[in-house]
XYZ file of C-alpha atoms in Angstrom:
656
model
C -19.472 -13.457 3.589
C -19.202 -15.350 -0.301
C -18.507 -18.924 0.144
C -16.456 -17.715 -3.450
C -14.685 -14.466 -2.266
C -10.662 -14.322 -1.331
C -10.103 -13.682 2.310
C -7.405 -11.698 3.420
C -4.967 -11.200 6.366
C -2.389 -8.824 7.433
C 0.036 -8.335 10.387
C 4.100 -7.484 11.232
C 4.614 -6.991 7.621
C 3.420 -11.039 6.505
C -0.304 -11.535 4.493
C -1.950 -14.649 3.419
C -4.467 -14.606 1.167
C -6.682 -17.737 1.105
C -9.519 -19.275 -0.036
C -12.781 -18.887 1.327
C -12.574 -22.513 2.889
C -9.178 -21.340 3.842
C -7.042 -23.049 1.359
C -4.268 -21.462 -1.228
C -4.146 -22.769 -4.772
C -0.930 -21.464 -5.824
C -3.240 -18.953 -8.091
C -0.837 -16.104 -10.257
C -1.114 -13.063 -11.834
C -3.369 -9.808 -10.999
C -4.874 -11.744 -7.545
C -1.696 -14.661 -6.068
C -3.091 -16.621 -3.157
C -0.608 -17.768 -0.655
C 1.143 -16.882 2.494
C 3.869 -13.852 1.952
C 6.457 -12.466 3.893
C 9.365 -9.871 2.231
C 8.334 -10.321 -1.381
C 8.196 -14.002 -1.736
C 5.604 -16.707 -1.053
C 6.162 -19.055 1.499
C 3.019 -21.355 1.105
C 1.453 -21.886 -2.642
C -0.548 -24.861 -2.095
C -2.948 -25.324 1.284
C -5.828 -28.139 -0.109
C -7.857 -29.810 2.535
C -9.765 -33.052 1.778
C -11.928 -34.676 4.238
C -12.831 -38.540 3.514
C -11.605 -37.947 0.159
C -12.955 -34.793 -1.257
C -12.966 -30.680 -0.490
C -14.977 -29.872 1.743
C -18.188 -28.358 1.561
C -17.709 -24.570 3.024
C -21.371 -23.634 5.210
C -19.959 -20.416 6.121
C -16.724 -18.090 6.588
C -16.093 -15.099 9.067
C -13.174 -13.231 8.193
C -11.330 -10.635 10.052
C -8.159 -8.689 10.081
C -5.700 -10.765 11.675
C -7.606 -14.516 11.549
C -10.671 -16.586 10.096
C -13.101 -19.457 11.112
C -15.053 -21.963 8.312
C -17.892 -24.112 9.057
C -17.068 -27.124 7.204
C -18.596 -30.226 6.198
C -17.612 -33.561 4.194
C -20.470 -34.750 1.816
C -24.011 -35.281 3.041
C -28.011 -35.236 1.524
C -30.797 -33.963 2.785
C -31.429 -37.685 3.914
C -27.850 -38.478 5.104
C -26.622 -35.520 6.588
C -23.270 -35.226 7.149
C -21.404 -37.578 9.216
C -19.540 -34.829 11.494
C -18.422 -31.014 10.741
C -15.116 -29.344 10.967
C -14.948 -26.345 12.643
C -11.716 -24.959 11.349
C -9.304 -21.737 12.473
C -6.868 -19.814 10.834
C -4.320 -16.730 12.328
C -1.472 -14.743 11.175
C 1.633 -13.421 12.916
C 4.689 -11.976 11.991
C 5.996 -14.818 9.349
C 3.586 -17.604 10.841
C 0.214 -18.205 9.907
C -1.420 -21.101 12.621
C -4.621 -22.832 11.912
C -6.487 -25.373 14.051
C -9.662 -27.667 12.911
C -11.703 -29.189 14.899
C -14.103 -32.689 14.018
C -16.922 -32.793 15.658
C -19.004 -36.015 15.061
C -22.622 -35.772 13.778
C -23.581 -39.586 14.679
C -23.779 -42.173 17.994
C -21.249 -44.542 16.656
C -17.674 -43.952 16.174
C -15.772 -43.679 13.130
C -12.571 -42.564 11.158
C -12.313 -39.836 9.359
C -9.844 -39.411 6.750
C -8.386 -35.507 6.220
C -5.304 -34.694 4.478
C -3.912 -31.988 3.377
C -1.592 -31.291 0.500
C 0.664 -28.948 0.706
C 3.732 -26.451 -0.962
C 6.480 -23.595 -1.485
C 7.117 -21.812 -4.543
C 9.279 -19.278 -2.782
C 7.929 -17.430 -6.029
C 9.272 -13.505 -6.120
C 6.318 -11.488 -6.064
C 7.599 -9.666 -9.500
C 7.310 -13.557 -11.258
C 4.005 -13.285 -10.283
C 2.506 -10.539 -11.978
C 0.986 -11.015 -15.142
C 3.277 -8.837 -17.228
C 4.801 -11.708 -19.644
C 8.271 -10.863 -18.131
C 10.764 -13.665 -17.335
C 13.921 -13.866 -15.166
C 16.575 -16.342 -15.094
C 17.549 -18.164 -12.142
C 20.701 -20.894 -12.878
C 21.140 -23.100 -10.427
C 17.912 -22.672 -8.299
C 17.244 -25.400 -6.281
C 13.604 -26.145 -4.554
C 13.388 -29.146 -2.081
C 11.326 -30.322 0.469
C 12.457 -32.893 3.541
C 9.669 -35.004 5.092
C 9.282 -35.060 9.212
C 7.498 -36.913 11.318
C 5.589 -33.969 12.319
C 5.285 -32.475 8.485
C 7.604 -30.926 5.798
C 10.267 -28.346 5.622
C 10.072 -26.655 1.711
C 13.330 -24.619 1.122
C 15.049 -22.373 -2.281
C 18.414 -21.834 -2.503
C 20.211 -20.603 -5.223
C 23.768 -19.595 -4.528
C 24.357 -17.910 -1.147
C 20.700 -17.145 -1.257
C 18.615 -19.417 0.925
C 15.113 -19.565 2.200
C 12.581 -21.963 3.996
C 8.731 -22.696 4.786
C 8.604 -25.650 7.894
C 4.890 -26.847 8.189
C 4.421 -28.783 11.469
C 1.272 -30.749 12.665
C 0.036 -31.784 16.466
C -0.748 -34.945 15.714
C 1.741 -35.847 13.621
C 0.332 -36.937 10.404
C 0.088 -41.270 10.040
C 1.207 -39.936 5.847
C 3.613 -37.786 4.441
C 4.333 -38.016 1.024
C 5.223 -36.921 -2.210
C 2.786 -36.117 -4.821
C 3.530 -37.402 -8.074
C 4.278 -35.328 -10.869
C 4.259 -32.244 -8.589
C 8.198 -30.955 -7.683
C 7.848 -30.638 -3.933
C 4.056 -30.431 -3.394
C 3.433 -33.333 0.042
C 0.777 -34.505 1.171
C -0.056 -34.910 5.109
C -2.767 -37.362 6.392
C -4.653 -38.409 9.476
C -6.677 -40.740 10.332
C -8.954 -39.169 12.833
C -10.466 -41.566 15.157
C -13.994 -39.712 15.908
C -16.537 -41.291 19.508
C -19.688 -40.585 19.017
C -21.058 -37.270 19.327
C -17.225 -36.543 20.102
C -14.239 -34.844 18.526
C -10.875 -34.905 17.375
C -8.366 -31.739 16.579
C -5.198 -30.867 14.265
C -3.248 -28.500 14.811
C -0.814 -27.097 12.384
C 1.711 -24.310 12.071
C 3.658 -22.194 8.931
C 6.360 -20.755 9.468
C 7.988 -18.781 6.342
C 11.791 -17.822 6.879
C 12.956 -15.799 4.299
C 16.983 -15.635 3.295
C 18.577 -13.562 5.746
C 16.155 -12.991 9.076
C 15.777 -15.298 12.074
C 13.255 -18.483 12.267
C 10.281 -16.517 13.122
C 8.768 -16.373 16.893
C 6.620 -19.054 18.086
C 2.622 -18.707 17.626
C -0.264 -19.051 20.025
C -2.561 -21.296 18.842
C -5.150 -19.397 16.393
C -8.140 -18.680 18.501
C -5.408 -17.007 21.355
C -3.482 -15.278 18.434
C -6.477 -13.954 17.100
C -6.996 -11.940 20.147
C -3.618 -11.212 20.350
C -3.771 -9.224 17.106
C -7.266 -8.034 17.677
C -6.105 -6.510 20.604
C -3.171 -4.763 18.611
C -5.639 -3.484 16.458
C -7.651 -1.882 19.259
C -5.178 -0.331 20.872
C -3.947 1.222 17.300
C -7.265 2.581 16.750
C -8.161 3.827 20.038
C -10.963 6.135 21.272
C -13.760 7.273 18.321
C -12.810 10.666 16.995
C -13.936 13.575 17.722
C -16.379 14.836 14.751
C -17.345 18.115 13.615
C -20.775 19.147 13.221
C -22.788 18.292 10.410
C -20.157 16.194 9.538
C -21.223 13.724 6.221
C -22.987 10.032 7.398
C -20.318 7.504 7.349
C -17.351 9.501 7.800
C -17.088 7.827 11.274
C -17.010 4.670 10.038
C -14.670 4.513 7.577
C -12.090 6.795 9.736
C -12.691 3.818 12.064
C -11.973 0.869 9.372
C -9.280 2.787 7.593
C -7.255 3.167 11.210
C -7.606 -0.353 11.334
C -5.924 -1.353 8.251
C -3.449 0.914 9.110
C -2.621 -0.887 12.038
C -2.095 -4.690 10.190
C -0.414 -2.674 7.208
C 2.017 -1.465 9.619
C 6.090 -2.817 9.047
C 8.816 -2.773 10.711
C 11.764 -1.030 9.800
C 15.524 -0.028 10.928
C 15.600 3.732 11.451
C 18.332 6.412 11.428
C 20.303 5.226 14.489
C 19.703 1.254 14.055
C 16.190 1.682 15.967
C 13.191 -0.282 14.622
C 9.917 1.484 13.771
C 6.648 0.650 12.444
C 6.126 1.892 9.722
C 3.052 2.068 7.357
C 3.858 0.217 4.298
C 1.606 0.634 0.837
C -0.490 -2.223 0.455
C -1.821 -5.874 -0.080
C -1.050 -7.562 -2.246
C 1.893 -6.170 -4.134
C 3.641 -3.351 -1.677
C 3.437 -4.586 1.640
C 7.319 -2.599 2.343
C 8.449 0.821 2.677
C 7.112 3.284 -0.183
C 8.392 6.757 0.279
C 5.631 8.660 -1.165
C 3.020 6.407 -0.203
C 4.147 6.205 3.085
C 4.902 9.837 3.450
C 1.422 10.939 2.098
C 0.140 8.434 4.445
C 1.977 10.025 7.394
C 0.747 13.474 6.484
C -3.449 12.410 6.604
C -2.765 10.740 10.187
C -0.889 12.726 11.603
C -3.228 14.643 13.538
C -4.338 11.575 14.944
C -0.996 9.067 15.191
C 1.444 11.055 15.359
C 3.863 7.767 15.797
C 3.314 6.361 12.017
C 5.146 10.165 11.215
C 8.137 9.927 13.379
C 8.793 5.955 12.171
C 8.321 7.166 8.969
C 10.766 9.974 8.974
C 13.394 7.770 10.808
C 12.990 4.813 8.241
C 13.145 7.374 5.345
C 16.234 9.441 7.314
C 18.114 5.995 7.137
C 17.419 5.089 4.226
C 18.914 8.325 1.805
C 20.529 8.527 -0.852
C 24.535 8.988 -0.018
C 25.986 8.365 -3.352
C 25.147 7.991 -7.211
C 24.170 4.894 -8.657
C 22.307 4.956 -11.337
C 21.249 1.751 -11.793
C 18.563 3.050 -8.886
C 18.353 6.538 -9.355
C 20.478 7.107 -5.976
C 22.219 10.881 -5.375
C 23.466 12.095 -2.454
C 20.277 13.408 0.059
C 17.431 12.189 -2.436
C 14.628 9.739 -0.603
C 13.729 6.214 -1.334
C 11.083 5.423 -3.698
C 10.690 1.320 -2.532
C 12.521 -1.021 -0.456
C 12.574 -4.840 -1.772
C 13.706 -7.517 0.134
C 12.965 -10.402 -2.240
C 15.324 -12.920 -4.814
C 15.408 -10.440 -7.921
C 15.622 -7.192 -6.251
C 19.044 -9.014 -4.104
C 20.460 -10.089 -7.006
C 19.460 -7.057 -9.092
C 17.713 -8.407 -11.959
C 15.034 -5.695 -10.940
C 16.223 -2.032 -9.618
C 13.843 -1.874 -6.904
C 16.349 -3.350 -4.026
C 16.649 0.128 -2.774
C 15.172 2.151 -5.446
C 15.279 6.372 -5.551
C 12.553 7.081 -9.130
C 10.804 9.282 -7.200
C 11.040 13.195 -7.776
C 8.290 14.459 -5.480
C 9.220 12.102 -2.176
C 12.294 14.071 -1.357
C 10.226 17.387 -1.172
C 7.326 15.481 0.655
C 9.852 14.312 3.381
C 10.454 17.896 4.107
C 7.029 18.562 4.395
C 6.005 16.097 6.358
C 9.322 17.118 8.591
C 7.580 20.302 8.802
C 4.559 19.335 9.723
C 5.264 16.733 12.279
C 7.268 19.289 14.248
C 4.386 21.513 13.920
C 1.582 19.197 15.206
C 3.820 17.901 18.096
C 6.172 20.399 19.150
C 8.695 18.414 19.320
C 12.032 20.535 18.116
C 14.084 17.830 18.664
C 13.166 15.462 15.752
C 14.090 18.843 13.521
C 17.425 18.922 15.032
C 17.873 15.310 14.652
C 17.583 15.489 11.087
C 18.708 18.734 10.335
C 21.585 16.760 8.277
C 19.128 14.665 6.398
C 16.887 17.543 5.664
C 19.440 19.888 4.377
C 20.695 17.070 1.865
C 17.241 16.577 0.962
C 17.325 20.555 0.254
C 20.821 20.354 -1.684
C 19.161 17.547 -3.586
C 15.971 19.360 -4.765
C 18.679 22.219 -5.979
C 21.020 20.158 -7.787
C 20.429 16.397 -9.166
C 16.732 17.286 -8.592
C 16.913 20.325 -11.036
C 15.588 23.338 -9.378
C 18.919 25.355 -10.121
C 19.541 24.294 -13.725
C 16.047 24.169 -15.197
C 13.905 26.048 -12.610
C 11.269 22.890 -11.838
C 11.896 19.601 -10.250
C 12.226 16.954 -13.056
C 12.837 13.883 -13.586
C 14.466 11.383 -16.848
C 12.158 8.609 -17.793
C 14.998 5.060 -16.444
C 13.933 2.497 -18.973
C 14.766 0.164 -16.840
C 13.144 1.275 -13.830
C 9.803 3.940 -13.804
C 9.232 5.961 -17.034
C 7.153 8.470 -15.144
C 8.735 9.557 -11.488
C 5.563 11.171 -10.156
C 2.731 9.218 -8.623
C 1.203 8.609 -11.621
C 4.510 6.029 -12.449
C 2.821 3.826 -14.996
C 3.706 4.375 -18.651
C 2.192 7.003 -20.771
C 0.382 8.842 -18.082
C 1.685 11.896 -17.856
C 0.389 12.133 -21.590
C -0.298 15.120 -23.853
C -4.199 15.680 -25.249
C -3.869 13.281 -27.818
C -2.700 10.367 -25.607
C 1.524 10.851 -26.415
C 3.783 10.782 -23.690
C 6.124 13.058 -22.236
C 9.526 12.796 -23.421
C 11.706 14.206 -20.063
C 13.740 16.019 -18.514
C 9.619 15.963 -17.237
C 8.577 18.402 -14.746
C 5.330 17.575 -13.147
C 2.857 20.087 -11.995
C 1.791 18.444 -8.079
C 5.838 18.214 -7.785
C 6.147 22.024 -7.970
C 3.650 22.342 -5.610
C 5.115 20.439 -3.129
C 9.071 21.956 -3.610
C 7.295 25.398 -3.100
C 6.081 24.229 0.353
C 9.140 22.005 1.181
C 11.072 25.554 0.848
C 8.681 27.108 2.753
C 8.341 24.707 5.332
C 12.370 23.958 5.979
C 12.753 28.061 6.217
C 10.418 27.967 8.716
C 12.663 25.005 10.296
C 16.187 26.915 9.903
C 14.990 30.062 11.015
C 12.639 28.926 14.030
C 14.294 25.917 15.346
C 18.137 25.521 13.748
C 18.524 29.209 13.708
C 20.048 29.612 10.547
C 18.212 33.182 9.195
C 20.703 33.454 6.143
C 19.195 29.888 4.943
C 15.987 30.517 5.805
C 16.330 33.523 3.689
C 17.869 31.652 0.948
C 14.884 29.329 0.437
C 12.270 31.897 1.107
C 13.485 33.742 -1.940
C 13.713 30.830 -3.953
C 10.210 29.336 -2.892
C 8.589 32.784 -4.234
C 10.649 32.527 -7.430
C 9.065 28.986 -7.791
C 5.626 30.488 -7.190
C 6.230 33.449 -9.634
C 7.314 31.505 -12.564
C 4.645 28.834 -11.860
C 1.922 30.065 -12.972
C 3.647 31.682 -16.209
C 4.811 28.805 -17.376
C 2.142 26.238 -16.735
C -0.904 28.487 -16.919
C -2.940 27.622 -20.104
C -5.205 30.357 -21.084
C -7.212 28.564 -23.063
C -8.625 25.889 -20.404
C -8.308 28.360 -17.627
C -6.144 25.004 -16.134
C -2.602 23.929 -15.376
C -1.057 21.870 -17.639
C -0.509 18.328 -16.313
C 3.727 18.922 -16.824
C 6.091 20.443 -19.026
C 7.871 18.228 -21.106
C 11.527 18.088 -21.805
C 11.278 21.397 -24.461
C 9.223 22.971 -22.229
C 6.059 22.299 -23.769
C 2.874 22.665 -21.846
C 1.843 18.703 -21.289
C -2.361 19.682 -21.993
C -3.891 16.842 -20.417
C -6.413 17.897 -17.967
C -5.709 16.207 -15.123
C -6.087 15.648 -11.202
C -2.927 16.540 -10.647
C -3.449 20.295 -10.388
C -5.656 19.225 -7.366
C -2.436 18.884 -5.450
C -1.379 22.419 -6.403
C -4.161 24.110 -4.200
C -3.092 21.869 -1.202
C 0.595 22.870 -1.641
C -0.171 26.795 -1.982
C 2.236 27.448 -5.219
C -1.226 29.006 -6.776
C -2.454 32.408 -5.015
C -5.966 32.275 -4.207
C -7.832 33.003 -7.601
C -6.664 30.412 -9.533
C -6.880 28.242 -6.722
C -10.517 28.640 -6.698
C -10.576 28.468 -10.664
C -9.075 25.297 -10.324
C -10.914 24.053 -7.546
C -14.453 24.801 -9.124
C -12.986 23.233 -12.348
C -12.170 19.978 -10.820
C -16.035 19.790 -9.448
C -17.159 19.918 -12.983
C -18.822 16.884 -14.271
C -16.177 15.688 -16.087
C -13.667 15.433 -13.514
C -16.224 14.627 -10.606
C -17.943 10.879 -11.384
C -20.445 12.185 -8.169
C -17.598 9.759 -6.561
C -14.216 11.410 -6.711
C -12.502 13.608 -9.234
C -11.086 11.444 -11.904
C -7.710 11.564 -13.132
C -8.314 12.293 -16.423
C -11.523 14.721 -17.460
C -13.385 12.637 -18.943
C -14.531 13.702 -23.246
C -10.249 13.821 -24.077
C -8.938 11.244 -26.309
C -6.838 10.049 -23.216
C -9.546 8.889 -21.137
C -10.114 5.391 -19.613
C -12.665 4.402 -17.615
C -10.450 1.365 -16.711
C -7.025 3.349 -17.338
C -4.954 2.779 -14.362
C -4.070 6.468 -14.367
C -5.697 8.124 -17.165
C -9.273 8.450 -15.937
C -9.616 6.211 -12.617
C -9.977 7.845 -9.636
C -7.864 7.584 -6.311
C -9.080 8.524 -3.450
C -5.318 9.523 -2.076
C -5.588 11.785 -5.139
C -9.095 13.204 -4.256
C -8.163 13.682 -0.431
C -5.040 15.874 -1.177
C -7.733 17.782 -3.438
C -10.268 17.586 -0.609
C -7.656 19.432 1.677
C -6.502 21.656 -1.284
C -9.899 22.865 -1.211
C -10.910 23.449 2.727
C -6.967 25.560 2.250
C -8.682 27.527 -0.373
C -12.011 28.393 1.440
C -14.065 26.581 -0.531
C -16.064 24.724 2.141
C -19.060 23.522 0.075
C -17.323 21.701 -2.274
C -15.145 20.040 -0.062
C -17.688 18.562 2.067
C -19.313 17.992 -1.586
C -16.219 15.787 -2.348
C -16.200 14.324 0.991
C -19.255 13.215 0.799
C -18.727 11.377 -2.714
C -15.765 8.790 -1.296
C -17.871 8.432 1.965
C -20.303 7.352 0.003
C -18.218 5.214 -2.213
C -16.860 3.616 0.769
C -19.952 2.872 2.155
C -20.379 0.303 -0.875
C -17.011 -1.434 -0.072
C -17.726 -2.057 3.954
C -16.266 1.189 5.223
C -12.877 0.627 3.654
C -11.874 3.074 0.493
C -9.932 0.725 -2.522
C -6.985 1.843 -3.827
C -8.543 2.749 -6.514
C -11.789 2.672 -8.372
C -13.071 2.929 -11.998
C -14.036 6.416 -13.462
C -17.576 5.617 -14.560
C -19.998 8.516 -12.837
C -22.764 8.078 -10.536
C -25.369 7.985 -14.129
C -23.478 4.770 -15.665
C -24.037 2.765 -12.388
C -25.900 2.875 -9.030
C -22.402 1.601 -6.867
C -18.769 2.537 -8.029
C -17.629 0.198 -10.097
C -14.442 -1.497 -8.980
C -10.589 -1.653 -10.881
C -9.816 -4.682 -11.307
C -6.023 -4.465 -10.039
C -6.796 -2.611 -6.828
C -5.143 -3.006 -3.567
C -7.030 -3.333 -0.687
C -5.881 -2.892 1.996
C -3.649 0.023 0.386
C -2.295 2.528 3.168
C -2.924 5.979 1.358
C -6.743 4.698 0.699
C -7.023 3.961 4.510
C -6.110 6.877 5.536
C -7.684 8.993 2.918
C -10.827 9.573 5.638
C -8.509 10.771 8.636
C -7.699 13.442 5.289
C -11.209 14.164 4.952
C -11.815 14.738 8.973
C -8.913 17.706 9.088
C -10.261 18.879 6.130
C -13.746 19.357 7.406
C -12.358 20.128 10.719
C -11.389 23.589 9.220
C -13.005 26.033 10.186
C -15.374 24.088 12.306
C -16.318 24.287 16.252
C -13.775 22.800 17.979
C -16.803 21.258 20.330
C -17.735 17.514 18.878
C -19.398 14.657 18.976
C -18.539 11.257 19.246
C -19.965 8.379 17.718
């Protein structure tokens, strides 16, 4: 890999972003580096020197949970380096372990001076973003306690206490503060290297966030790497059966996606207090339970890894709203948008400790529940979650807006999210001229989810809960929603659905990719669905790689805007599923092929989001500079493509 590229390791709710030499600089902004656990950076400096200078990187080999490096001190062609440093790093839950092996390249004995500058700033991830916000942290104290085997860093603010332990074997000869830095320390070893002999140092960085037990002991890096690889292999399993004539790259993208999903699983408490594993949204900003992201990821993966759906349903049932709390948008029956565990959430300086600002997650919870029962035949889960499902339906009618306004609606949250659909950035739900819609806002795709949720929950009510009258009520509500949706959302001029209705009932007239979700949910009849499908494949929408969030040529379009011109693989996955449902197999295959071509340019890994530039603009998909990677619903997108392409195909298929 590149000698300047970052390395990202992810495992069991912990991630590390490291330089090509294995180091950490304390970088902030769009791409912070360090060791992270539970929304905080537990290692902000990890800088190795050999004989007083940074080593030269000869090669770096990165895997999903581990990395190896070959480094040397300074040397020339005539006087090559005196020794070589073989560096191994591996990630476990809350632990970064490291092994340094110095190998002499000369026949005489020498002493190598190895030093490591270390620090932990305990920065909350919301502090690290380059958004200009600052947070008062009165009374906070950072400290460092030197020990014979290393140093312990601590951060205390009132009752909040987090620690990072750095330990080494053998212990360093010197442990001293770094002048001019608050808590950074320098660890130094004087290692005797026999002629053509070796010397070794083992290190362990242990992250201990507030309110959690100390992490378990980690294995040596080579064994920890093997354990991490074995866990991934067990989840990835055997190659998935492919339909005949599957597009090139589908098998590789599915394997890469499953590998990423294995690493993105995080432990969360389920409905009955059990620990479940759920797909976190992504790295670096969202390694936590996200309602919408975890639900769609689980839906995409459901035919192949149903355990993700089981965990997600249990975790979201456990965190379902029970009271009214306007500060975080909680309402009875509402499904949570995100959970946060960091300092700023703890002190409610950000609303996201348990934040409910999503208009669509509650309906998607019901969609996933019924689909899980349909795919697995597990009626017991529908019975176990009947109370939560009924509460979710009640939220859709009452606080969600179906009774009062006829649609699921949200009002912008001045302390949280202005938009509460999947396009949740400010300005994303905009009129043709770029003006943000004002609430209560009814976004198109959420109505499709609501329709689907009502239809599916009616099936559960009739077949599993044996409540015919309740099923009748939900079916009638679904039929009414479907009828008025076309009446209110369809724009006659563009012959396309509006992005949303604003608080005055006006059509938000941007041409947007959200329409593809309507095909998937079934809220449009076949005639309307096929018109939408054909329009989405026109060049102003389809870049050749993917469908753009906004069709190009509109005043609000920008190819590098987060939700106003970029292309998101998961958004396209929903569209591919919708095209397949609508009988548009050729369009589904074309769109899937474009996405798989894009994945091939990223080592078979789809990014969270790509710039909106088309193939005519550049021969490769242009990256979006702030994209998460790995990211869960992008990782699950190839699985959704596989499902769509399998529809109507022969069941027998080769494996690769």
